[in-house]
PDB file of C-alpha atoms in Angstrom:
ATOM      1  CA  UNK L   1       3.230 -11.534  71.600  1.00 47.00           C
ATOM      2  CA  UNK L   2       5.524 -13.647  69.915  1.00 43.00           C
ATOM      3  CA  UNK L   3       2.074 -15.718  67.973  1.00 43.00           C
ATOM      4  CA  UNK L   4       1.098 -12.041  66.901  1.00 40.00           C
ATOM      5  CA  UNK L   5       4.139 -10.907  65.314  1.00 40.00           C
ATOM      6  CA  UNK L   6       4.410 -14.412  63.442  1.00 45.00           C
ATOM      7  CA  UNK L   7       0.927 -14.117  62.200  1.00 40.00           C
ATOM      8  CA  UNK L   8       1.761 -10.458  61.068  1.00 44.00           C
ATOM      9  CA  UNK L   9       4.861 -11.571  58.899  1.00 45.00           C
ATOM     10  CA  UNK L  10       3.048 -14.982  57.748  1.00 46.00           C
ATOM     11  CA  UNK L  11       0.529 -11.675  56.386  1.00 46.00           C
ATOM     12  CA  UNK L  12       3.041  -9.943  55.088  1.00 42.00           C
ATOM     13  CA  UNK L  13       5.005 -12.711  53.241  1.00 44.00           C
ATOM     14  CA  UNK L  14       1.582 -13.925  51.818  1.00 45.00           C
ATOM     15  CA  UNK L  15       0.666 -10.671  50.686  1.00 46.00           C
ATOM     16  CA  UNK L  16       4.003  -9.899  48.798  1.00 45.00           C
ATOM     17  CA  UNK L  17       3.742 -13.712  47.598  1.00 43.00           C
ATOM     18  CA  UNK L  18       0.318 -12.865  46.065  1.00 44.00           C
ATOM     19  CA  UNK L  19       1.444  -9.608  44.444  1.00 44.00           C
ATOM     20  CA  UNK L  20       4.403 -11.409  42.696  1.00 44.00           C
ATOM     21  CA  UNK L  21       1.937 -14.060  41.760  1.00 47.00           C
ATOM     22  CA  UNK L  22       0.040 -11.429  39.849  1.00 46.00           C
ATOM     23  CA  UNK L  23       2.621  -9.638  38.113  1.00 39.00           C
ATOM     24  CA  UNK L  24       3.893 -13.079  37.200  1.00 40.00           C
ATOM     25  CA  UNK L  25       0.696 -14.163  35.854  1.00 45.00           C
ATOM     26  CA  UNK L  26      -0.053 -11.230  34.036  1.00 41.00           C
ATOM     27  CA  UNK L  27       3.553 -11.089  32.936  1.00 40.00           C
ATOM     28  CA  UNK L  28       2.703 -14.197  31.733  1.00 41.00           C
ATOM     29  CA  UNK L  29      -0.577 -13.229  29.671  1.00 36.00           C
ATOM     30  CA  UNK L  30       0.748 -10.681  28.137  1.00 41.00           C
ATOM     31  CA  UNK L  31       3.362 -13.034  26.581  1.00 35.00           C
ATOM     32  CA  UNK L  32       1.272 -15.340  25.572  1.00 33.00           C
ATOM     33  CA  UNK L  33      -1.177 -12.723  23.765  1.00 33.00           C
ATOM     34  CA  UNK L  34       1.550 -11.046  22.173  1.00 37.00           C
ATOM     35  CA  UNK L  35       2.857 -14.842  20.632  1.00 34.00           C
ATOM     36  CA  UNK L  36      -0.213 -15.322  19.668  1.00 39.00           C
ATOM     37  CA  UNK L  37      -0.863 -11.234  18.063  1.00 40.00           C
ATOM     38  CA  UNK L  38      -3.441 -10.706  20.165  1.00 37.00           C
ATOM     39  CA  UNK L  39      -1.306  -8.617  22.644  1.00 36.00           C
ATOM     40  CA  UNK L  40      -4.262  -5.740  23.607  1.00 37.00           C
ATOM     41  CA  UNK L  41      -2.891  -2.410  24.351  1.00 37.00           C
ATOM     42  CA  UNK L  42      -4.652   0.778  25.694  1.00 35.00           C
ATOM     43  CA  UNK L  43      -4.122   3.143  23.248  1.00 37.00           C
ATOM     44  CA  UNK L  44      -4.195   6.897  23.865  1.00 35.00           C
ATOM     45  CA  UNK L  45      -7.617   8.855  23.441  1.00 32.00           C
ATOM     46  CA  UNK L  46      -5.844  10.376  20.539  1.00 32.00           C
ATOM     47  CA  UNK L  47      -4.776   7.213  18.386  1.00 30.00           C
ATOM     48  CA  UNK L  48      -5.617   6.684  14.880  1.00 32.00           C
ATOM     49  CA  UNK L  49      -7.093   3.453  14.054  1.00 31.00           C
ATOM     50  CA  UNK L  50      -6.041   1.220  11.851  1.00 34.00           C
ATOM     51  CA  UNK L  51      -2.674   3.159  11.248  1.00 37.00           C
ATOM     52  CA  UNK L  52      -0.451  -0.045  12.115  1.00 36.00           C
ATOM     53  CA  UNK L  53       1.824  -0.810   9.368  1.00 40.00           C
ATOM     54  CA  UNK L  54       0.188   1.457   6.513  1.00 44.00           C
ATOM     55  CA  UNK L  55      -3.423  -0.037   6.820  1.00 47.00           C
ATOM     56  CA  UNK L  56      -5.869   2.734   7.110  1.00 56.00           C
ATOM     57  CA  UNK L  57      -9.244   2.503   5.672  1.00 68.00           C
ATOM     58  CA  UNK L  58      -9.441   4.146   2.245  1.00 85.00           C
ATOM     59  CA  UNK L  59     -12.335   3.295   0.414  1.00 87.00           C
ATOM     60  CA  UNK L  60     -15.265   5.563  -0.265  1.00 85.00           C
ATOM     61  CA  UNK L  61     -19.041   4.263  -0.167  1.00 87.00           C
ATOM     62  CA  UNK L  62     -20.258   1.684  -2.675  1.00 87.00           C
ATOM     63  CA  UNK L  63     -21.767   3.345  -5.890  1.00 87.00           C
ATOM     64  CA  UNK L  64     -25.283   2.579  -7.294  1.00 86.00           C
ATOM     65  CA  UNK L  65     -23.381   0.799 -10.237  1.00 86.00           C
ATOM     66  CA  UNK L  66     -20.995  -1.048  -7.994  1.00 87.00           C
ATOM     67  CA  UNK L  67     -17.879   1.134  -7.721  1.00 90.00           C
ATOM     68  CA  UNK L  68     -15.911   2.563  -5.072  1.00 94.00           C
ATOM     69  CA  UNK L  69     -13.210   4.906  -4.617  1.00 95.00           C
ATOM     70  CA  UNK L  70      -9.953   4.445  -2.755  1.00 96.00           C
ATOM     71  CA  UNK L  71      -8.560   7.597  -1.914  1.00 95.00           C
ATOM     72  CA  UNK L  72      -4.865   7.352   0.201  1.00 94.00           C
ATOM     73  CA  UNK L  73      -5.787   8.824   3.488  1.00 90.00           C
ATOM     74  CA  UNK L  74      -3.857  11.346   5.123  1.00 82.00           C
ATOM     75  CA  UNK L  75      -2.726   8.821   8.469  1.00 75.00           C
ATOM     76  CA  UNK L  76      -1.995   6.320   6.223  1.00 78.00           C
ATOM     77  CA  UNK L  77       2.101   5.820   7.033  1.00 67.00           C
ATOM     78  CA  UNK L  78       4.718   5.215   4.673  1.00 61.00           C
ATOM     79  CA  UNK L  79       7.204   7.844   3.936  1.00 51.00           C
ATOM     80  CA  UNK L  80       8.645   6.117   0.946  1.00 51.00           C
ATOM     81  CA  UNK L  81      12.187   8.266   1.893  1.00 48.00           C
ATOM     82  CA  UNK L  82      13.520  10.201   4.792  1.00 42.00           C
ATOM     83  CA  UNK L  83      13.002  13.782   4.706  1.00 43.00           C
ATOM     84  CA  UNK L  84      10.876  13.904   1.357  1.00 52.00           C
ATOM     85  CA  UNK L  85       7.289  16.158   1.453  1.00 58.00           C
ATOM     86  CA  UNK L  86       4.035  14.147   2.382  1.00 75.00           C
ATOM     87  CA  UNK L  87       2.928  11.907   0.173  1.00 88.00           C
ATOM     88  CA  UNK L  88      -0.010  13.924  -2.015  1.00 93.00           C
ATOM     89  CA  UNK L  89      -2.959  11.813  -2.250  1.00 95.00           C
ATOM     90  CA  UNK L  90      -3.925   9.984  -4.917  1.00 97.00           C
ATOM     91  CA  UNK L  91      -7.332   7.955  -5.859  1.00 97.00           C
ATOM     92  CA  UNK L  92      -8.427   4.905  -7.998  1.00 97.00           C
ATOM     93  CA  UNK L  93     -11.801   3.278  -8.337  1.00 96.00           C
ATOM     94  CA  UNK L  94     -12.419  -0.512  -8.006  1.00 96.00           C
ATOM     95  CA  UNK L  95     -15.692  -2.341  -7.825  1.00 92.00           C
ATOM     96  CA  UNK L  96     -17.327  -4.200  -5.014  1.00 90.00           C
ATOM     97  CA  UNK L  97     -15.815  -7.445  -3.764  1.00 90.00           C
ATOM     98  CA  UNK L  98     -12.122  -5.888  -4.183  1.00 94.00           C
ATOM     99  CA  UNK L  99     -10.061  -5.857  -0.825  1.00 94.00           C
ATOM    100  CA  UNK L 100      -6.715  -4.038  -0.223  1.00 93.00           C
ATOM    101  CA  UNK L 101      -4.201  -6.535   0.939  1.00 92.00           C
ATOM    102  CA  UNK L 102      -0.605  -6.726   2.942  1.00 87.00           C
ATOM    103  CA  UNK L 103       1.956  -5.366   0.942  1.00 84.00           C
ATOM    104  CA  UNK L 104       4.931  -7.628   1.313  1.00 72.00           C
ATOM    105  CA  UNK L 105       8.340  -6.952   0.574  1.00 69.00           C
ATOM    106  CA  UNK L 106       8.583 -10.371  -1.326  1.00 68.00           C
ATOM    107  CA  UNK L 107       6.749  -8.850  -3.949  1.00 67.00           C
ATOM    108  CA  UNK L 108       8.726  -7.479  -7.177  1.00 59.00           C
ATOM    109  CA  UNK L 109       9.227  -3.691  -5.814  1.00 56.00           C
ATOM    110  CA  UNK L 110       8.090  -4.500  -2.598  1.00 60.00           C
ATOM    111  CA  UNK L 111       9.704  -1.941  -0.740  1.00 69.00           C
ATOM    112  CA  UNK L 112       8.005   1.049  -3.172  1.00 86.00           C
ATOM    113  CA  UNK L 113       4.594  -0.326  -3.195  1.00 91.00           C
ATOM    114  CA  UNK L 114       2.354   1.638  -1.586  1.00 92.00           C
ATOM    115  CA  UNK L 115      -0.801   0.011  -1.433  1.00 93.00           C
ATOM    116  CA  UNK L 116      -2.168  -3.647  -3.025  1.00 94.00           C
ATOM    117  CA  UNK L 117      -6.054  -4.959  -4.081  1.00 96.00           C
ATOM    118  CA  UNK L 118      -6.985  -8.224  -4.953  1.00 96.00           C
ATOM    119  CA  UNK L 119     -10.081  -9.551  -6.181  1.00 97.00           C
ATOM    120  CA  UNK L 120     -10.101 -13.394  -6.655  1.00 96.00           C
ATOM    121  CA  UNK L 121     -12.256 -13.005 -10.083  1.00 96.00           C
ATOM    122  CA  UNK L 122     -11.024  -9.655 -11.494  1.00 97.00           C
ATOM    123  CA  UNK L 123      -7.319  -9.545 -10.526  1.00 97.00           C
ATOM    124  CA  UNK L 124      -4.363  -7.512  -8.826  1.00 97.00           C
ATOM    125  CA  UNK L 125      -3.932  -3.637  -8.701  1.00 97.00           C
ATOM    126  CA  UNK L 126      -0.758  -2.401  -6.975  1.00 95.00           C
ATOM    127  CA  UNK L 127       0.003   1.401  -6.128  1.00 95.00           C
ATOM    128  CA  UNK L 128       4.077   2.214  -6.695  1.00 93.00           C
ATOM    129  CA  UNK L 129       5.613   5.371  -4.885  1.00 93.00           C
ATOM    130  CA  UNK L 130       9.356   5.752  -6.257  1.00 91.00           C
ATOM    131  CA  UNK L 131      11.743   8.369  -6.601  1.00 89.00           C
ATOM    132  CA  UNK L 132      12.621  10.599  -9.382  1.00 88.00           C
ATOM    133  CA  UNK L 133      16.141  10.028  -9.024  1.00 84.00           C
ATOM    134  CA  UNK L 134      16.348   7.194 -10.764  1.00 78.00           C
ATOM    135  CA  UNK L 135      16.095   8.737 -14.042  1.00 79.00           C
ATOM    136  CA  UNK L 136      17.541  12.422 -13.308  1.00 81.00           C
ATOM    137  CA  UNK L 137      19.104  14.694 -10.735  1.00 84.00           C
ATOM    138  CA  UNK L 138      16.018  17.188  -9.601  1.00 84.00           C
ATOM    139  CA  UNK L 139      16.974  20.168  -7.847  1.00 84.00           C
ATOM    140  CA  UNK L 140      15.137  21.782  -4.799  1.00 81.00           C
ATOM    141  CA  UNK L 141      11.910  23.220  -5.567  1.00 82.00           C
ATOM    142  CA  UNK L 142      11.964  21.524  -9.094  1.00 85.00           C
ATOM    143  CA  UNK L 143       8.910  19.764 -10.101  1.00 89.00           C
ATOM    144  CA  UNK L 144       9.484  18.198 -13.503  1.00 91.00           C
ATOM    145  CA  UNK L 145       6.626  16.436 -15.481  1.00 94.00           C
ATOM    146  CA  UNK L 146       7.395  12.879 -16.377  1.00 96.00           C
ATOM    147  CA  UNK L 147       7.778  13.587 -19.950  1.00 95.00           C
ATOM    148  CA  UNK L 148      10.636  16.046 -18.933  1.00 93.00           C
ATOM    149  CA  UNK L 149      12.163  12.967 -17.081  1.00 92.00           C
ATOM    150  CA  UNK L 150      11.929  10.068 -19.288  1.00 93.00           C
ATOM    151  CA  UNK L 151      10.690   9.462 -22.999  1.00 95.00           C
ATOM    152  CA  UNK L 152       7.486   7.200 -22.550  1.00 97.00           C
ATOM    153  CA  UNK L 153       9.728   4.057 -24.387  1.00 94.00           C
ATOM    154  CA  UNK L 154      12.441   4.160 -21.971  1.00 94.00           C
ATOM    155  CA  UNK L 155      10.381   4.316 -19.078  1.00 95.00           C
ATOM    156  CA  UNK L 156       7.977   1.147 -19.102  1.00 95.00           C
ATOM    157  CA  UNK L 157      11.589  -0.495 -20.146  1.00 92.00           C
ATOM    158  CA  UNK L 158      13.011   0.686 -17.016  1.00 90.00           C
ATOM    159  CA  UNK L 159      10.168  -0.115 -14.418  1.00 90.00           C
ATOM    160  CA  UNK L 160       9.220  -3.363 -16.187  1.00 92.00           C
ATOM    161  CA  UNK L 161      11.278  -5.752 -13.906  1.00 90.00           C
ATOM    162  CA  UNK L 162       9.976  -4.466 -11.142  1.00 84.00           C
ATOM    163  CA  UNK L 163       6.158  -3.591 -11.549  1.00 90.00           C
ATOM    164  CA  UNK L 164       5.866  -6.830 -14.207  1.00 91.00           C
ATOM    165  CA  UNK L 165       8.761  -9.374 -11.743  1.00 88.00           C
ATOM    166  CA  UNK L 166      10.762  -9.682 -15.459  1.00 91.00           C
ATOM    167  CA  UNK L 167      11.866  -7.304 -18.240  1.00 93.00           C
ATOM    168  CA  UNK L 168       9.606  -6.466 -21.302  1.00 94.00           C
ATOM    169  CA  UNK L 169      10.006  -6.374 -25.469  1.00 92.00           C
ATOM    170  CA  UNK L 170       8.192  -4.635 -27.817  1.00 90.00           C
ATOM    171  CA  UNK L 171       6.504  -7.644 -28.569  1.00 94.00           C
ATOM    172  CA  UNK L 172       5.066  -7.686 -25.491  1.00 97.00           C
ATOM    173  CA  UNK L 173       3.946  -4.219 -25.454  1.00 97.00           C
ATOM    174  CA  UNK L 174       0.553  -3.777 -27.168  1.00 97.00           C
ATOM    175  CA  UNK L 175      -0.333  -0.409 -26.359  1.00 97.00           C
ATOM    176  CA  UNK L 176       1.824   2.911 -25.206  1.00 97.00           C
ATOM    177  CA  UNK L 177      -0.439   6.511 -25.122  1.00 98.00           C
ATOM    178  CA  UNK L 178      -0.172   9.153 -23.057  1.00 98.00           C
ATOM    179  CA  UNK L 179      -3.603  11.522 -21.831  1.00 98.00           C
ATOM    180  CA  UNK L 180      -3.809  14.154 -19.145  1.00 97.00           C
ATOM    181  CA  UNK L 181      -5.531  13.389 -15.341  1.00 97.00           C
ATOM    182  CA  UNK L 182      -5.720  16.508 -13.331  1.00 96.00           C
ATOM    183  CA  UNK L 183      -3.376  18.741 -14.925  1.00 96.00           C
ATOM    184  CA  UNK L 184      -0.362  16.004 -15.067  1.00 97.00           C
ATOM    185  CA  UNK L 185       0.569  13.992 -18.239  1.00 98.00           C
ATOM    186  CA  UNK L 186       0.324   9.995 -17.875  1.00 98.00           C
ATOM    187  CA  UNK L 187       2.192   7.500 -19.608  1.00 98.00           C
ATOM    188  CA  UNK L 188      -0.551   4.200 -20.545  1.00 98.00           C
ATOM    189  CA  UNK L 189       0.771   0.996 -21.201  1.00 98.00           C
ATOM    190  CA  UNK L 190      -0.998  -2.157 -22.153  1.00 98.00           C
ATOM    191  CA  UNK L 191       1.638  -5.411 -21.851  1.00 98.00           C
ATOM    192  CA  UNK L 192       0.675  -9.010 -22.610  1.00 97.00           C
ATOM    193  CA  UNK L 193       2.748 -12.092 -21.106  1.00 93.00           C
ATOM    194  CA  UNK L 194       1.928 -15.021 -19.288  1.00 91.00           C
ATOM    195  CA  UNK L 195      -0.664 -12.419 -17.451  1.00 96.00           C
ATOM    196  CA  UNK L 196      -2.723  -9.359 -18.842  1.00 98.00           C
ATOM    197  CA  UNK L 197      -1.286  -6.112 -17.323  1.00 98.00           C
ATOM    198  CA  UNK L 198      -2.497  -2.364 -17.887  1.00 98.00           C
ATOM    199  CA  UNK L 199      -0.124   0.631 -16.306  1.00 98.00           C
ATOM    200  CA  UNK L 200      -0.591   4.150 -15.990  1.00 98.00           C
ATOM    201  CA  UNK L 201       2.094   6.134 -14.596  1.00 98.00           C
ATOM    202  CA  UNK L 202       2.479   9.712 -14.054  1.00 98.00           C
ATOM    203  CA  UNK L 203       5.221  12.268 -11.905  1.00 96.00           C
ATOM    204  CA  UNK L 204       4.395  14.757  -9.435  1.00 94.00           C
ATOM    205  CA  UNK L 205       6.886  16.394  -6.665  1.00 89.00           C
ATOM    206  CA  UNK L 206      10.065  13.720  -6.952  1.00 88.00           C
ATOM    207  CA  UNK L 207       7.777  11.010  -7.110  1.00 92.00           C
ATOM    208  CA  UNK L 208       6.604   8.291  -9.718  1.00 94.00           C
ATOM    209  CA  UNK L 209       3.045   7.847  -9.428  1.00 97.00           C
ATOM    210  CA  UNK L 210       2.042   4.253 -10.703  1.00 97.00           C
ATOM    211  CA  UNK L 211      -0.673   1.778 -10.949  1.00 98.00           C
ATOM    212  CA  UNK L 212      -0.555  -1.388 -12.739  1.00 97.00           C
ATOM    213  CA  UNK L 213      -3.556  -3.931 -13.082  1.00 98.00           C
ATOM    214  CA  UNK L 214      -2.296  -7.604 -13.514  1.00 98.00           C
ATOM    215  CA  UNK L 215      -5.270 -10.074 -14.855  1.00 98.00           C
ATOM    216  CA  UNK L 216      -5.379 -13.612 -15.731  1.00 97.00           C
ATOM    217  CA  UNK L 217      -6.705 -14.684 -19.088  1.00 96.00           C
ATOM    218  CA  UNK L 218      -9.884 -15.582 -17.875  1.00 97.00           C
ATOM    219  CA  UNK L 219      -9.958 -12.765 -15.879  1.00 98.00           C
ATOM    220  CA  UNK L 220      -9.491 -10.563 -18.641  1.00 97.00           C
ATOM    221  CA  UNK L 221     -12.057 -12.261 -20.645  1.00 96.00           C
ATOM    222  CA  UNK L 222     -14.507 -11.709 -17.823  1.00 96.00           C
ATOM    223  CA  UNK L 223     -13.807  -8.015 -16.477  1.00 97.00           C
ATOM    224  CA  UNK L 224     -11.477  -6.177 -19.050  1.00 97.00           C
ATOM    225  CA  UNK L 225     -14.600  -3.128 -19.341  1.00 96.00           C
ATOM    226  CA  UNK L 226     -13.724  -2.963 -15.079  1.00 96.00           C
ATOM    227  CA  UNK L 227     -10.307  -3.199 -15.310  1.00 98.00           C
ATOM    228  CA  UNK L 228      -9.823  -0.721 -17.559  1.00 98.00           C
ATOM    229  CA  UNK L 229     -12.523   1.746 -16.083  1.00 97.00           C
ATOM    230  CA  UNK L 230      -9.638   1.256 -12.760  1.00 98.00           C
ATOM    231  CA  UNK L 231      -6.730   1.917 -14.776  1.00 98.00           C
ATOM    232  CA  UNK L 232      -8.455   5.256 -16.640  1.00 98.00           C
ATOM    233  CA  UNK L 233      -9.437   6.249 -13.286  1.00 98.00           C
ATOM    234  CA  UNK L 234      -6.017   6.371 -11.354  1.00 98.00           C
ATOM    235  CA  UNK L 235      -5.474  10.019 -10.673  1.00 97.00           C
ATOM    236  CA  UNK L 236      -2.956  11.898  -8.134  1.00 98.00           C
ATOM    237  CA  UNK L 237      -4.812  14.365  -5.893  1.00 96.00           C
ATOM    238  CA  UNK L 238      -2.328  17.142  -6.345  1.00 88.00           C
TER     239      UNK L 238
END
């Protein structure tokens, strides 16, 4: 009697022994995996892929001549300020063999950039979401145009240190115009200074809209036609 109930709690203790053992060791695992960012999580049915950090796919088929559209997807995340409206989408076209990249907050307006490309022979196209407010005081249910906000001088002065990492002179400036994309009004900026940089910036519900395309000098020798077919193209989806 006294054998069986030994045997029965030598059972039991090896049983609870091997349970621990497995939550230990997948304890363990999952530690390891998530050191390592490979950590695997279930995720429910209804998850959106991709939506990690801001990075949901975006770009539209490849064109017979090469092109493809990046349209801002609706799950893509980034409120860009607490309790503002949903971020309207907005499109630009880039040309096969461009990648959208990590935006880090290193960068010179890293915490408004939106979305980044890079192409290692063409150059760098960044998308900055900002707020109104830092030119005027706009009102609920307001939606002023950006030449209401800010002449087109005063604002490439203003978002030159961030969008360019350093301020700009007119010397610098080779180009200002302004055209119309979708019913809104665009200021178009072409800036030359140790890089090649083309801007186009418009201003729709509280937000600046811009997109600036930074190229080397032999990458603007090579794909200036491109780079400015990306720039012209840059449109809000409003």
């Amino acid at each position: 009697m006294t054998t069986i109930k030994r045997t029965r709690t030598t059972a039991l203790k090896t049983e609870q022994l091997t349970r621990r053992e497995q939550l230990l060791n997948t304890t363990a695992l999952g530690v390891l995996l998530s050191f390592q960012g490979l950590l695997v999580v279930s995720p429910p049915a209804q998850a959106v892929m991709g939506s990690i950090a801001g990075r949901v796919p975006g770009f539209g088929k490849i064109e017979e001549d090469g092109s493809m559209t990046y349209t801002r997807p609706e799950a893509k995340s980034g409120g860009h300020g607490i309790g503002w409206t949903e971020i309207t989408p907005y499109s630009v076209k880039l040309r096969e063999g461009w990648e959208e990249v990590a935006v880090s907050i290193a960068d010179p307006g890293g915490t408004e950039i939106d979305t980044r490309f890079k192409s290692e022979s063409e150059g760098d196209v960044k998308i900055v979401l900002a707020p109104v407010l830092r030119f005027a005081n706009v009102e609920d249910g307001e939606n002023p145009t950006i030449e209401e906000l800010v002449p087109i001088t005063n604002f490439i002065l203003g978002f030159a240190p961030e969008v360019l990492g350093q301020p700009v002179n007119e010397e610098q400036i080779k180009s200002m115009e302004k055209d119309t994309r979708n019913g809104l009004t665009h200021y178009n900026y072409e800036i030359s200074n140790e890089a090649h940089w083309l801007i186009s910036a418009t201003v729709w519900k509280k937000r600046v809209y811009l997109c600036s395309v930074k190229a080397s000098g032999r990458q603007w020798r090579t794909a200036q036609p491109k780079l400015r077919d990306t720039i012209a193209s840059f449109t809000v989806l409003k």
